[in-house]
């Protein structure tokens, strides 16, 4: 195959630079500018990474124009309909679907790493009773690095794998403990005979006085939500994990950085913001007023759960969750749920509005996830924590991929300096 090049022309100097092209298996190719500065002394400028591929990856593929999402080549619709979250976790980590024996071994490994060191429990009581559970998550997950000195050699592939398993396994325990601290109840220990999602539900809802039997509908809904949240290629939090990891930081610190990045309302915090928004809108009669606010450039209000940097079509995850919403509401709550009615109407009005049509703003994964979480009895401030549990698999898979790349280098963007030019120091009495 002939190699493709682009020519970058410096018109004033009458010179040009040949830039090679890196092809994708699917998706657009990328012009390789990695040697541009060394060869020509110029940078490229792309704040927000609008046109920049930051790495090569084999994990997830998205076609935003067509609304396609694939994990390791498997369409999200097929995984959502047929797979178990633990199976998807294996797929993302190791690249292939597990056979029955591999799945059983992996499931066992994850199940048997769910307990927390007893000392770690003290960290929770250091937080004020009304601390946001995401604040607790950032702190406690980062502090795991103070406990597992036996597996912190990031150059050792086996150590990396053990850390990956520990993170996936302990995340629900930490999440449930954050919730329990928030509502002032004692922490519930994990049970090894329950599924990943069943265990999480029990750790959230059981008390020392009352056992909790996970509802299979709730378990299935969580399983689906975690599959849909598991990975989304180089989003803000995953890129944060990669950047933190590129300095050779330990995996627990890197994932804590990812959790912090996920928290923002433009990213994983949107599911909490959607429910707050629907509560604020309150009634179908108020939708027009809020649509007008969302379109007003002098108003900071945005339609939460709408729009996406990559999807310029219906987010495939939102379509799957819309269906699941109906099922969960019918079986666990009320299918005439006013919040769901409001969301459907809001979606209908926005999708026919010229402003949203022109900008290709469609519902994203967070538009319906909050309604499902609410129907499962999960409070608003835990929504982003739930997202973090599912996404931990993706973060860890990307960290593992990056760390096993021998060419991996520290991530170090450059800048266009716009500050004061060089000047001399003025002594205090002369200012
Ligand atoms: N409501 C109103 N206008 C919007 C919205 C919205 N939700 N989203 C984008 N726009 C407008 C924006 O004002 C801009 O208009 P104009 O071209 O006139 O300046 C245009 O659409 C393009 O938007 P952008 O902000 O340049 O696009 P972006 O790719 O930088 O931002 C986004 C993507 C997700 C941050 C943004 O759409 C947004 O803030 N949405 C609401 C928050 C949300 O739901 N986030 C969850 C994302 S999905 C879960 C995840 O993976 O994290």
Short mmCIF file of C-alpha atoms and ligand atoms in Angstrom, two decimals:
data_model
loop_
_atom_site.label_atom_id
_atom_site.label_comp_id
_atom_site.label_asym_id
_atom_site.label_seq_id
_atom_site.Cartn_x
_atom_site.Cartn_y
_atom_site.Cartn_z
CA UNK A 1 0.00 0.00 0.00
CA UNK A 2 1.33 3.47 -0.85
CA UNK A 3 1.88 5.66 2.17
CA UNK A 4 -0.24 8.79 2.36
CA UNK A 5 1.24 12.21 3.19
CA UNK A 6 -0.06 15.72 3.70
CA UNK A 7 2.01 18.75 2.80
CA UNK A 8 2.09 21.66 5.23
CA UNK A 9 3.03 24.75 3.26
CA UNK A 10 4.78 27.75 4.80
CA UNK A 11 3.87 30.27 2.10
CA UNK A 12 6.08 33.11 3.35
CA UNK A 13 9.21 30.95 3.54
CA UNK A 14 8.30 28.97 0.41
CA UNK A 15 8.90 25.73 2.28
CA UNK A 16 6.76 22.71 2.90
CA UNK A 17 6.81 19.86 5.40
CA UNK A 18 5.66 16.31 4.64
CA UNK A 19 3.38 14.90 7.33
CA UNK A 20 2.65 11.19 7.35
CA UNK A 21 -0.82 9.76 7.98
CA UNK A 22 -1.83 7.14 10.54
CA UNK A 23 -4.76 5.01 9.37
CA UNK A 24 -7.54 3.74 11.62
CA UNK A 25 -9.19 0.32 11.32
CA UNK A 26 -12.48 2.26 11.39
CA UNK A 27 -12.88 6.04 11.53
CA UNK A 28 -10.90 8.98 10.20
CA UNK A 29 -7.14 8.82 9.68
CA UNK A 30 -4.87 11.22 11.60
CA UNK A 31 -2.06 13.45 10.41
CA UNK A 32 0.99 12.63 12.53
CA UNK A 33 2.35 15.92 13.88
CA UNK A 34 4.43 14.37 16.67
CA UNK A 35 7.73 15.42 15.05
CA UNK A 36 6.48 18.75 13.73
CA UNK A 37 8.02 20.88 16.48
CA UNK A 38 11.35 19.05 16.32
CA UNK A 39 11.50 19.39 12.52
CA UNK A 40 10.07 22.89 12.08
CA UNK A 41 9.79 24.69 15.46
CA UNK A 42 5.99 25.11 15.28
CA UNK A 43 3.23 23.71 17.44
CA UNK A 44 -0.30 22.70 16.48
CA UNK A 45 -3.16 24.45 18.32
CA UNK A 46 -6.31 22.55 19.31
CA UNK A 47 -7.79 23.53 22.69
CA UNK A 48 -10.41 21.02 23.77
CA UNK A 49 -8.91 18.43 21.37
CA UNK A 50 -11.54 19.16 18.70
CA UNK A 51 -9.46 17.49 15.97
CA UNK A 52 -6.74 15.70 17.87
CA UNK A 53 -6.25 11.97 18.42
CA UNK A 54 -4.23 11.75 21.63
CA UNK A 55 -3.27 8.07 21.27
CA UNK A 56 -3.79 4.83 19.38
CA UNK A 57 -6.21 2.47 21.11
CA UNK A 58 -7.76 -0.95 20.49
CA UNK A 59 -10.53 -0.74 23.08
CA UNK A 60 -13.56 1.25 21.93
CA UNK A 61 -14.77 2.66 18.62
CA UNK A 62 -17.35 5.44 18.23
CA UNK A 63 -18.82 6.79 15.01
CA UNK A 64 -20.56 9.94 16.24
CA UNK A 65 -22.21 10.76 12.93
CA UNK A 66 -23.83 7.32 12.65
CA UNK A 67 -24.49 6.83 16.40
CA UNK A 68 -22.27 3.73 16.61
CA UNK A 69 -20.52 2.47 19.75
CA UNK A 70 -18.47 -0.75 19.85
CA UNK A 71 -16.38 -2.34 22.60
CA UNK A 72 -13.52 -4.37 21.08
CA UNK A 73 -15.59 -4.49 17.86
CA UNK A 74 -18.82 -5.71 19.48
CA UNK A 75 -21.84 -3.38 18.99
CA UNK A 76 -23.14 -1.93 22.25
CA UNK A 77 -26.70 -3.01 21.37
CA UNK A 78 -25.61 -6.70 21.29
CA UNK A 79 -23.64 -6.45 24.52
CA UNK A 80 -26.51 -4.60 26.24
CA UNK A 81 -29.02 -7.24 25.17
CA UNK A 82 -26.94 -10.37 25.85
CA UNK A 83 -23.91 -9.82 28.04
CA UNK A 84 -23.25 -9.59 31.74
CA UNK A 85 -21.26 -6.61 33.10
CA UNK A 86 -18.46 -8.85 34.38
CA UNK A 87 -18.18 -10.43 30.91
CA UNK A 88 -17.94 -6.93 29.38
CA UNK A 89 -15.32 -5.99 31.97
CA UNK A 90 -13.24 -9.01 30.89
CA UNK A 91 -13.71 -8.08 27.22
CA UNK A 92 -12.54 -4.50 27.79
CA UNK A 93 -9.55 -5.56 29.88
CA UNK A 94 -8.32 -8.53 27.85
CA UNK A 95 -9.62 -7.83 24.33
CA UNK A 96 -11.71 -10.99 23.82
CA UNK A 97 -14.93 -12.38 25.22
CA UNK A 98 -14.14 -14.95 27.93
CA UNK A 99 -15.03 -18.65 27.58
CA UNK A 100 -17.05 -20.19 30.43
CA UNK A 101 -13.98 -21.13 32.48
CA UNK A 102 -12.25 -17.77 32.03
CA UNK A 103 -15.45 -15.97 33.00
CA UNK A 104 -15.92 -18.07 36.10
CA UNK A 105 -12.30 -17.46 37.18
CA UNK A 106 -12.53 -13.72 36.53
CA UNK A 107 -15.88 -13.45 38.33
CA UNK A 108 -14.37 -15.27 41.31
CA UNK A 109 -11.34 -12.96 41.33
CA UNK A 110 -13.49 -9.82 41.31
CA UNK A 111 -15.91 -11.21 43.92
CA UNK A 112 -13.07 -12.17 46.29
CA UNK A 113 -11.45 -8.72 46.22
CA UNK A 114 -14.53 -6.75 47.31
CA UNK A 115 -13.61 -6.30 50.99
CA UNK A 116 -11.88 -3.16 52.21
CA UNK A 117 -9.05 -3.09 54.71
CA UNK A 118 -10.63 -2.33 58.09
CA UNK A 119 -8.37 0.72 58.57
CA UNK A 120 -9.70 2.21 55.35
CA UNK A 121 -13.11 2.46 57.00
CA UNK A 122 -11.71 5.23 59.23
CA UNK A 123 -11.37 7.46 56.18
CA UNK A 124 -15.15 7.66 55.79
CA UNK A 125 -15.66 9.01 59.30
CA UNK A 126 -13.23 11.83 58.50
CA UNK A 127 -15.81 13.27 56.11
CA UNK A 128 -18.61 15.55 57.28
CA UNK A 129 -22.00 13.80 57.32
CA UNK A 130 -23.29 15.80 54.33
CA UNK A 131 -20.18 15.35 52.15
CA UNK A 132 -21.05 14.66 48.52
CA UNK A 133 -20.39 10.93 47.87
CA UNK A 134 -18.20 11.89 44.87
CA UNK A 135 -15.94 13.88 47.22
CA UNK A 136 -15.60 10.78 49.39
CA UNK A 137 -14.91 8.62 46.30
CA UNK A 138 -12.06 10.87 45.12
CA UNK A 139 -10.43 10.73 48.55
CA UNK A 140 -10.95 7.08 49.44
CA UNK A 141 -10.04 5.63 46.02
CA UNK A 142 -6.84 7.72 45.98
CA UNK A 143 -6.01 6.47 49.47
CA UNK A 144 -6.06 2.82 48.30
CA UNK A 145 -2.49 3.46 47.14
CA UNK A 146 -1.52 3.66 50.82
CA UNK A 147 -2.63 0.04 51.35
CA UNK A 148 -1.39 -2.15 48.53
CA UNK A 149 2.40 -1.79 48.50
CA UNK A 150 2.62 -5.45 47.44
CA UNK A 151 1.37 -4.67 43.92
CA UNK A 152 2.42 -1.12 43.14
CA UNK A 153 5.29 -1.85 40.75
CA UNK A 154 3.76 -0.32 37.64
CA UNK A 155 6.47 -1.87 35.45
CA UNK A 156 5.32 -5.35 36.46
CA UNK A 157 2.38 -6.53 34.28
CA UNK A 158 1.13 -8.90 37.02
CA UNK A 159 1.08 -6.05 39.56
CA UNK A 160 -0.85 -3.92 37.08
CA UNK A 161 -3.39 -6.71 36.64
CA UNK A 162 -3.84 -7.21 40.41
CA UNK A 163 -4.43 -3.47 40.85
CA UNK A 164 -6.97 -3.52 38.00
CA UNK A 165 -8.89 -6.36 39.66
CA UNK A 166 -8.78 -4.66 43.05
CA UNK A 167 -10.11 -1.40 41.63
CA UNK A 168 -13.03 -3.03 39.78
CA UNK A 169 -13.87 -5.19 42.80
CA UNK A 170 -13.64 -2.55 45.53
CA UNK A 171 -15.37 0.30 43.74
CA UNK A 172 -18.94 -0.85 44.65
CA UNK A 173 -17.90 -1.38 48.30
CA UNK A 174 -16.44 2.14 48.49
CA UNK A 175 -19.46 3.61 46.67
CA UNK A 176 -21.95 1.92 49.01
CA UNK A 177 -19.91 2.96 52.07
CA UNK A 178 -19.91 6.59 50.81
CA UNK A 179 -23.69 6.38 50.59
CA UNK A 180 -24.06 4.83 54.04
CA UNK A 181 -21.86 7.54 55.54
CA UNK A 182 -23.98 10.18 53.82
CA UNK A 183 -27.23 8.83 55.32
CA UNK A 184 -25.69 8.01 58.70
CA UNK A 185 -26.03 4.22 58.58
CA UNK A 186 -23.32 1.63 59.36
CA UNK A 187 -21.27 0.24 56.50
CA UNK A 188 -22.53 -3.10 55.15
CA UNK A 189 -19.87 -5.68 54.23
CA UNK A 190 -19.88 -7.37 50.80
CA UNK A 191 -21.16 -10.93 50.37
CA UNK A 192 -19.36 -13.29 48.01
CA UNK A 193 -22.45 -15.26 46.99
CA UNK A 194 -24.11 -12.29 45.28
CA UNK A 195 -23.62 -10.91 41.79
CA UNK A 196 -21.60 -7.70 41.26
CA UNK A 197 -24.78 -5.60 40.99
CA UNK A 198 -26.76 -7.55 43.60
CA UNK A 199 -23.93 -7.07 46.07
CA UNK A 200 -23.85 -3.32 45.46
CA UNK A 201 -27.63 -3.02 45.97
CA UNK A 202 -27.42 -5.01 49.20
CA UNK A 203 -24.50 -2.97 50.52
CA UNK A 204 -26.59 0.16 49.87
CA UNK A 205 -29.93 -1.00 51.24
CA UNK A 206 -29.37 -3.67 53.93
CA UNK A 207 -28.98 -2.60 57.56
CA UNK A 208 -27.84 -4.57 60.63
CA UNK A 209 -31.54 -4.82 61.57
CA UNK A 210 -32.90 -5.77 58.18
CA UNK A 211 -31.58 -8.01 55.38
CA UNK A 212 -32.16 -6.88 51.79
CA UNK A 213 -32.96 -9.19 48.92
CA UNK A 214 -31.83 -7.62 45.61
CA UNK A 215 -34.72 -7.36 43.15
CA UNK A 216 -33.81 -9.12 39.86
CA UNK A 217 -35.25 -6.20 37.84
CA UNK A 218 -33.06 -3.74 39.72
CA UNK A 219 -30.04 -6.03 39.31
CA UNK A 220 -30.66 -6.31 35.56
CA UNK A 221 -31.10 -2.54 35.21
CA UNK A 222 -27.81 -1.87 37.02
CA UNK A 223 -26.08 -4.52 34.93
CA UNK A 224 -27.24 -2.71 31.78
CA UNK A 225 -26.31 0.75 33.08
CA UNK A 226 -22.80 -0.44 33.99
CA UNK A 227 -22.34 -2.01 30.55
CA UNK A 228 -23.36 1.26 28.89
CA UNK A 229 -21.10 3.29 31.16
CA UNK A 230 -18.13 0.93 30.96
CA UNK A 231 -16.12 2.77 28.32
CA UNK A 232 -16.31 5.65 25.87
CA UNK A 233 -12.81 5.94 24.38
CA UNK A 234 -10.86 9.18 25.05
CA UNK A 235 -13.48 11.15 27.04
CA UNK A 236 -12.35 13.74 29.62
CA UNK A 237 -12.04 11.35 32.58
CA UNK A 238 -10.30 8.59 30.60
CA UNK A 239 -7.89 11.12 29.13
CA UNK A 240 -7.29 12.37 32.68
CA UNK A 241 -6.45 8.81 33.80
CA UNK A 242 -4.07 8.41 30.85
CA UNK A 243 -2.38 11.76 31.46
CA UNK A 244 -1.97 11.03 35.18
CA UNK A 245 -0.67 7.54 34.37
CA UNK A 246 1.79 8.87 31.81
CA UNK A 247 3.86 10.33 34.66
CA UNK A 248 4.13 6.77 36.12
CA UNK A 249 1.72 7.62 38.95
CA UNK A 250 0.21 4.58 40.69
CA UNK A 251 -3.13 3.24 39.35
CA UNK A 252 -5.18 4.18 42.43
CA UNK A 253 -4.05 7.80 42.16
CA UNK A 254 -4.82 7.77 38.41
CA UNK A 255 -8.36 6.44 38.90
CA UNK A 256 -8.98 9.00 41.66
CA UNK A 257 -8.02 11.68 39.12
CA UNK A 258 -10.50 10.12 36.65
CA UNK A 259 -13.27 10.22 39.28
CA UNK A 260 -12.57 13.92 39.89
CA UNK A 261 -12.81 14.65 36.18
CA UNK A 262 -16.01 12.62 35.79
CA UNK A 263 -17.72 14.66 38.52
CA UNK A 264 -18.20 17.79 36.36
CA UNK A 265 -21.74 18.47 35.03
CA UNK A 266 -20.47 18.61 31.43
CA UNK A 267 -19.34 14.98 31.88
CA UNK A 268 -20.61 12.31 34.32
CA UNK A 269 -22.17 14.87 36.64
CA UNK A 270 -24.82 15.46 33.97
CA UNK A 271 -27.05 12.60 35.20
CA UNK A 272 -27.50 14.34 38.55
CA UNK A 273 -27.95 17.68 36.76
CA UNK A 274 -30.68 16.20 34.49
CA UNK A 275 -32.82 15.18 37.45
CA UNK A 276 -32.27 18.55 39.12
CA UNK A 277 -33.26 20.21 35.83
CA UNK A 278 -36.42 18.09 35.42
CA UNK A 279 -37.37 18.91 39.02
CA UNK A 280 -36.82 22.61 38.33
CA UNK A 281 -38.90 22.50 35.11
CA UNK A 282 -41.57 20.70 37.11
CA UNK A 283 -44.34 20.68 34.54
CA UNK A 284 -44.81 20.21 30.78
CA UNK A 285 -46.29 23.72 30.70
CA UNK A 286 -42.85 25.16 31.60
CA UNK A 287 -40.86 23.38 28.88
CA UNK A 288 -41.01 26.22 26.34
CA UNK A 289 -39.59 28.65 28.90
CA UNK A 290 -36.62 26.35 29.60
CA UNK A 291 -36.01 25.60 25.91
CA UNK A 292 -35.82 29.38 25.38
CA UNK A 293 -33.35 29.67 28.28
CA UNK A 294 -31.19 26.89 26.78
CA UNK A 295 -31.05 28.78 23.47
CA UNK A 296 -30.31 32.16 25.06
CA UNK A 297 -26.57 32.85 24.79
CA UNK A 298 -26.79 35.30 27.71
CA UNK A 299 -28.16 32.58 29.96
CA UNK A 300 -25.83 29.91 31.36
CA UNK A 301 -28.66 27.32 31.43
CA UNK A 302 -28.10 24.33 29.13
CA UNK A 303 -30.41 21.45 28.46
CA UNK A 304 -28.65 18.83 30.58
CA UNK A 305 -28.46 15.35 29.03
CA UNK A 306 -28.45 16.90 25.56
CA UNK A 307 -25.52 17.27 23.18
CA UNK A 308 -22.26 15.42 22.92
CA UNK A 309 -18.80 16.21 21.61
CA UNK A 310 -18.71 13.07 19.49
CA UNK A 311 -22.35 12.07 18.81
CA UNK A 312 -24.00 14.20 16.17
CA UNK A 313 -26.83 11.68 16.14
CA UNK A 314 -28.91 9.92 18.81
CA UNK A 315 -26.49 8.53 21.43
CA UNK A 316 -27.06 4.75 21.07
CA UNK A 317 -26.84 4.40 24.86
CA UNK A 318 -29.73 6.87 25.31
CA UNK A 319 -31.93 4.79 22.99
CA UNK A 320 -31.25 1.62 25.00
CA UNK A 321 -31.89 3.39 28.30
CA UNK A 322 -35.15 4.93 27.06
CA UNK A 323 -36.48 1.37 26.58
CA UNK A 324 -35.11 0.21 29.93
CA UNK A 325 -36.72 3.21 31.61
CA UNK A 326 -40.17 2.02 30.61
CA UNK A 327 -39.50 -1.51 31.87
CA UNK A 328 -38.05 -0.40 35.19
CA UNK A 329 -40.84 2.10 35.82
CA UNK A 330 -43.51 -0.48 34.97
CA UNK A 331 -42.03 -3.13 37.26
CA UNK A 332 -40.59 -1.10 40.13
CA UNK A 333 -42.36 2.24 40.22
CA UNK A 334 -45.12 3.80 38.19
CA UNK A 335 -45.17 3.77 34.38
CA UNK A 336 -47.08 7.08 34.59
CA UNK A 337 -44.03 8.56 36.28
CA UNK A 338 -44.36 12.36 35.84
CA UNK A 339 -40.56 12.76 35.56
CA UNK A 340 -40.42 10.28 32.65
CA UNK A 341 -43.44 11.95 30.98
CA UNK A 342 -41.68 15.29 31.32
CA UNK A 343 -38.44 13.89 29.89
CA UNK A 344 -40.26 12.36 26.89
CA UNK A 345 -42.05 15.64 26.15
CA UNK A 346 -38.86 17.66 26.59
CA UNK A 347 -37.06 15.33 24.19
CA UNK A 348 -39.88 15.60 21.63
CA UNK A 349 -39.95 19.40 21.75
CA UNK A 350 -36.16 19.79 21.65
CA UNK A 351 -35.77 17.35 18.75
CA UNK A 352 -38.13 19.40 16.61
CA UNK A 353 -36.64 22.76 17.56
CA UNK A 354 -34.48 24.40 14.87
CA UNK A 355 -31.73 25.36 17.39
CA UNK A 356 -31.20 21.73 18.48
CA UNK A 357 -31.68 20.29 14.97
CA UNK A 358 -29.15 22.69 13.42
CA UNK A 359 -26.52 21.91 16.08
CA UNK A 360 -27.28 18.16 16.02
CA UNK A 361 -28.03 18.11 19.74
CA UNK A 362 -29.59 14.78 20.74
CA UNK A 363 -30.25 13.14 24.11
CA UNK A 364 -27.11 11.54 25.54
CA UNK A 365 -26.61 8.63 27.96
CA UNK A 366 -27.31 10.83 30.96
CA UNK A 367 -30.76 11.97 29.83
CA UNK A 368 -32.55 8.78 30.92
CA UNK A 369 -30.09 7.14 33.33
CA UNK A 370 -31.12 9.37 36.27
CA UNK A 371 -34.79 8.41 35.91
CA UNK A 372 -33.82 4.74 36.14
CA UNK A 373 -31.53 5.33 39.12
CA UNK A 374 -34.33 7.25 40.85
CA UNK A 375 -36.77 4.36 40.22
CA UNK A 376 -34.20 2.01 41.83
CA UNK A 377 -34.30 4.21 44.92
CA UNK A 378 -30.84 5.67 44.33
CA UNK A 379 -30.61 9.32 45.42
CA UNK A 380 -29.49 12.07 43.00
CA UNK A 381 -26.10 12.60 44.63
CA UNK A 382 -25.22 8.93 43.98
CA UNK A 383 -25.90 9.00 40.21
CA UNK A 384 -22.39 10.05 39.21
CA UNK A 385 -20.96 7.54 41.68
CA UNK A 386 -22.87 4.81 39.82
CA UNK A 387 -21.41 6.09 36.54
CA UNK A 388 -17.94 5.93 38.15
CA UNK A 389 -18.41 2.27 39.15
CA UNK A 390 -19.17 1.27 35.54
CA UNK A 391 -16.49 3.52 34.02
CA UNK A 392 -13.76 2.18 36.33
CA UNK A 393 -13.47 -0.79 33.96
CA UNK A 394 -12.81 1.53 31.00
CA UNK A 395 -10.33 3.67 32.96
CA UNK A 396 -8.43 0.61 34.09
CA UNK A 397 -8.45 -0.92 30.58
CA UNK A 398 -7.02 2.29 29.10
CA UNK A 399 -4.43 2.57 31.85
CA UNK A 400 -3.36 -1.05 31.25
CA UNK A 401 -3.21 -0.48 27.48
CA UNK A 402 -1.10 2.63 27.91
CA UNK A 403 1.24 1.09 30.47
CA UNK A 404 1.93 -1.93 28.26
CA UNK A 405 2.98 0.30 25.35
CA UNK A 406 6.81 0.43 25.29
CA UNK A 407 6.68 3.76 23.42
CA UNK A 408 4.52 5.38 26.07
CA UNK A 409 5.84 8.79 27.01
CA UNK A 410 4.83 11.42 29.54
CA UNK A 411 1.86 13.47 28.27
CA UNK A 412 2.98 17.06 28.00
CA UNK A 413 0.88 19.48 25.91
CA UNK A 414 2.47 22.77 24.87
CA UNK A 415 0.91 26.25 24.80
CA UNK A 416 0.76 29.52 22.96
CA UNK A 417 2.15 31.99 25.46
CA UNK A 418 0.09 35.21 25.60
CA UNK A 419 1.43 36.71 28.85
CA UNK A 420 3.78 39.63 29.49
CA UNK A 421 7.01 39.71 27.46
CA UNK A 422 10.32 39.55 29.37
CA UNK A 423 10.68 42.46 31.82
CA UNK A 424 12.92 43.38 34.74
CA UNK A 425 12.04 43.01 38.38
CA UNK A 426 11.03 46.31 40.05
CA UNK A 427 11.95 46.63 43.76
CA UNK A 428 8.99 47.11 46.12
CA UNK A 429 9.78 50.78 46.93
CA UNK A 430 9.82 51.66 43.21
CA UNK A 431 6.36 50.19 42.35
N1 LIG B 1 -28.09 22.97 25.61
C1 LIG B 1 -28.08 24.06 24.84
N2 LIG B 1 -27.16 24.33 23.90
C2 LIG B 1 -26.18 23.42 23.75
C3 LIG B 1 -26.11 22.25 24.53
C4 LIG B 1 -27.12 22.03 25.48
N3 LIG B 1 -27.10 20.93 26.24
N4 LIG B 1 -25.03 21.52 24.17
C5 LIG B 1 -24.42 22.23 23.19
N5 LIG B 1 -25.11 23.37 22.93
C6 LIG B 1 -24.80 24.38 21.90
C7 LIG B 1 -23.63 25.25 22.31
O1 LIG B 1 -24.08 26.42 23.00
C8 LIG B 1 -23.03 25.58 20.96
O2 LIG B 1 -23.84 26.56 20.34
P1 LIG B 1 -23.17 27.65 19.33
O3 LIG B 1 -22.58 26.85 18.20
O4 LIG B 1 -24.28 28.55 18.94
O5 LIG B 1 -22.11 28.34 20.16
C9 LIG B 1 -23.22 24.27 20.17
O6 LIG B 1 -24.37 23.66 20.75
C10 LIG B 1 -22.03 23.33 20.25
O7 LIG B 1 -21.78 23.07 21.64
P2 LIG B 1 -20.36 22.95 22.31
O8 LIG B 1 -20.47 23.32 23.75
O9 LIG B 1 -19.35 23.72 21.49
O10 LIG B 1 -20.09 21.42 22.14
P3 LIG B 1 -19.06 20.57 22.96
O11 LIG B 1 -18.75 19.39 22.13
O12 LIG B 1 -17.91 21.40 23.41
O13 LIG B 1 -19.87 20.14 24.29
C11 LIG B 1 -21.19 18.95 25.83
C12 LIG B 1 -20.44 18.90 24.49
C13 LIG B 1 -21.63 17.55 26.20
C14 LIG B 1 -20.23 19.46 26.92
C15 LIG B 1 -22.41 19.91 25.70
O14 LIG B 1 -23.27 19.44 24.69
C16 LIG B 1 -23.16 20.06 27.02
O15 LIG B 1 -22.77 20.88 27.86
N6 LIG B 1 -24.26 19.27 27.23
C17 LIG B 1 -24.97 19.27 28.49
C18 LIG B 1 -24.22 18.47 29.53
C19 LIG B 1 -24.33 16.97 29.30
O16 LIG B 1 -25.41 16.45 29.07
N7 LIG B 1 -23.19 16.27 29.43
C20 LIG B 1 -23.14 14.80 29.33
C21 LIG B 1 -22.35 14.32 28.16
S1 LIG B 1 -22.62 12.57 27.83
C22 LIG B 1 -21.97 11.75 29.20
C23 LIG B 1 -20.48 11.69 29.14
O17 LIG B 1 -19.93 10.88 28.35
O18 LIG B 1 -19.84 12.42 29.87
#
